[in-house]
Structure formats: C-alpha cells, structure tokens
Coordinates of C-alpha atoms in Angstrom, one line a residue:
X1 CA -139.6 231.6 110.1
X2 CA -136.9 233.4 111.9
X3 CA -138.1 235.8 114.6
X4 CA -136.2 239.1 114.6
X5 CA -135.9 241.2 118.1
X6 CA -135.6 244.7 119.2
X7 CA -135.6 245.7 123.2
X8 CA -136.5 249.1 124.1
X9 CA -136.7 250.5 128.1
X10 CA -139.6 253.1 128.4
X11 CA -138.7 256.2 129.4
X12 CA -140.8 259.3 130.6
X13 CA -140.9 261.0 127.0
X14 CA -142.2 257.3 125.5
X15 CA -145.7 258.3 127.6
X16 CA -149.1 259.3 127.2
X17 CA -151.2 261.9 129.3
X18 CA -151.9 258.7 131.7
X19 CA -148.5 257.9 132.3
X20 CA -148.4 254.6 129.9
X21 CA -146.3 253.9 126.7
X22 CA -148.1 256.4 124.2
X23 CA -149.6 253.8 121.5
X24 CA -147.7 256.4 118.5
X25 CA -144.6 255.4 120.1
X26 CA -145.4 251.6 120.3
X27 CA -146.5 251.5 116.8
X28 CA -143.0 253.8 116.0
X29 CA -141.2 250.8 117.4
X30 CA -143.5 248.1 115.7
X31 CA -142.8 249.4 112.8
X32 CA -138.7 249.7 113.4
X33 CA -139.0 246.2 114.5
X34 CA -141.2 244.6 111.6
X35 CA -139.2 246.7 109.0
X36 CA -135.7 245.4 110.2
X37 CA -137.5 241.7 110.2
X38 CA -138.7 242.2 106.3
X39 CA -135.5 243.8 105.3
X40 CA -132.9 241.0 106.8
X41 CA -135.7 238.2 105.1
X42 CA -135.2 240.2 102.4
X43 CA -132.0 241.5 102.0
X44 CA -132.7 244.8 99.9
X45 CA -134.0 248.1 102.1
X46 CA -134.3 250.1 99.3
X47 CA -136.9 247.9 97.7
X48 CA -139.2 247.6 100.9
X49 CA -142.3 249.8 100.9
X50 CA -144.5 250.2 104.1
X51 CA -148.4 249.0 102.8
X52 CA -150.5 248.5 106.1
X53 CA -150.6 248.3 109.8
X54 CA -153.3 245.4 110.8
X55 CA -155.1 245.0 114.1
X56 CA -152.7 246.6 116.7
X57 CA -154.0 245.7 120.0
X58 CA -152.7 246.7 123.6
X59 CA -153.4 244.0 126.3
X60 CA -152.0 245.5 129.2
X61 CA -150.0 248.8 129.6
X62 CA -146.5 249.6 129.5
X63 CA -145.4 251.5 132.1
X64 CA -141.9 254.0 132.8
X65 CA -139.0 251.6 133.6
X66 CA -140.5 248.9 131.6
X67 CA -138.1 247.1 129.3
X68 CA -140.2 245.3 126.5
X69 CA -138.7 243.2 123.3
X70 CA -140.5 243.5 120.0
X71 CA -140.5 240.3 118.3
X72 CA -141.6 240.4 114.8
X73 CA -142.1 237.1 112.7
X74 CA -143.0 237.0 108.9
X75 CA -146.2 235.1 108.9
X76 CA -147.2 235.6 105.2
X77 CA -145.6 235.8 102.0
X78 CA -147.2 237.1 99.3
X79 CA -145.9 237.1 95.9
X80 CA -144.7 240.8 96.4
X81 CA -145.6 241.2 100.3
X82 CA -144.5 240.3 103.3
X83 CA -146.7 240.5 106.6
X84 CA -145.3 240.7 109.8
X85 CA -146.8 239.3 113.5
X86 CA -145.4 241.7 115.7
X87 CA -145.7 240.9 120.1
X88 CA -144.2 243.5 122.5
X89 CA -143.1 241.2 125.3
X90 CA -142.5 242.4 128.8
X91 CA -138.9 241.4 129.9
X92 CA -139.6 240.8 133.4
X93 CA -142.1 238.5 133.0
X94 CA -142.7 237.0 129.6
X95 CA -145.9 238.7 129.3
X96 CA -147.2 239.9 125.7
X97 CA -148.1 243.3 126.5
X98 CA -149.6 244.7 123.0
X99 CA -149.4 242.6 119.2
X100 CA -150.1 243.6 115.7
X101 CA -149.3 242.8 112.1
X102 CA -147.6 244.9 109.3
X103 CA -147.2 244.7 105.6
X104 CA -144.5 245.4 103.7
X105 CA -144.5 245.4 99.4
X106 CA -141.0 244.6 97.6
X107 CA -140.6 247.2 94.6
X108 CA -137.9 248.2 92.4
X109 CA -136.0 250.6 93.8
X110 CA -135.8 252.7 90.6
X111 CA -139.7 252.8 89.9
X112 CA -141.3 251.5 92.6
X113 CA -142.9 248.9 90.4
X114 CA -143.8 245.6 92.2
X115 CA -141.4 242.7 91.9
X116 CA -141.6 239.4 92.8
X117 CA -139.5 238.8 96.2
X118 CA -139.0 235.2 95.9
X119 CA -139.5 234.0 99.6
X120 CA -141.5 231.2 101.1
X121 CA -142.8 230.7 104.3
X122 CA -141.1 227.8 106.5
X123 CA -143.5 224.7 107.5
X124 CA -144.5 224.6 110.9
X125 CA -146.2 222.6 113.7
X126 CA -146.5 225.9 116.0
X127 CA -149.9 226.7 117.5
X128 CA -149.1 230.4 117.8
X129 CA -147.6 230.5 114.5
X130 CA -150.1 228.7 112.7
X131 CA -153.1 230.9 114.7
X132 CA -150.8 234.1 113.4
X133 CA -151.2 233.0 109.9
X134 CA -154.5 232.3 109.7
X135 CA -155.3 235.7 111.2
X136 CA -153.0 237.5 108.8
X137 CA -154.7 235.8 106.0
X138 CA -158.2 236.6 106.8
X139 CA -157.0 240.5 106.3
X140 CA -156.2 239.6 102.6
X141 CA -159.4 237.4 102.0
X142 CA -162.0 238.6 99.6
X143 CA -165.5 238.9 100.6

C-alpha cells in the first residue's frame, strides 16, 4: 500500500524530563500521521473513528533538533477496520527510532454504526511490509 509521511523537528517543548522526545508527543504525532493515512485512503474523515494503538516501541531516543518523519502504511484491512504501521525515521540517518500500529474503524458519520470501507491491501513481495502484516494480524487473532 502507499505510505504517507509527515515530518517534525524536535523542539524543547516536545521533551520529557530526561531531555528526550516525550512519549505522549510521539504518540500524538503517530495518531495524526496514521489518521492522515486512513483518511486519504478511505476518503471520509467524518467516517473514521480511532479504535486502538498497538505496540508503540522506541528503539532509540529522539533528541532536540532531530528531524523525524512519521511514515504510515496501511497493513491490514478488515471489513470495517484499517490498521497502519507507523515508523518514526530520523531524517539525518534513515534510522528507525520508534514504531507502532494504530487501528481505525469506518462508520456512518450520522449514527456511528460500522460500515464496510471496501479497501483491499495491494499484493506485495516487500519482506518488511509482509512482516508488518503478519505482526498486526497477530493482534487480531482469537486465542
């Protein structure tokens, strides 16, 4: 699937008491980036509701002055749900600093009842995207 990107420069007001990017701000930007991907793919912002964040994980600190890009890729399409993988990428090094997943559901804007979105994942041979698809599927498997 197509990836959608948004870029942020880390400022002092984005930091926690350790001098790193505050996790709450990182997740706020992750939500924004994933919502943008979901809306652009689905085409109806009023018909999208946030459902869940899955496994947000920092691999390395993000520091003041760093420029990071949030790259969101749809990796799962249920009948009424869309799940995105989000990578936080350091623009200077290309290194992934954090990653996670979010899920949105598609609803009728008037009564908020679930509606089918009609989207399907593209075929891919990309091993990274296949890994993301397998991982997000594991969050939805019934045990």
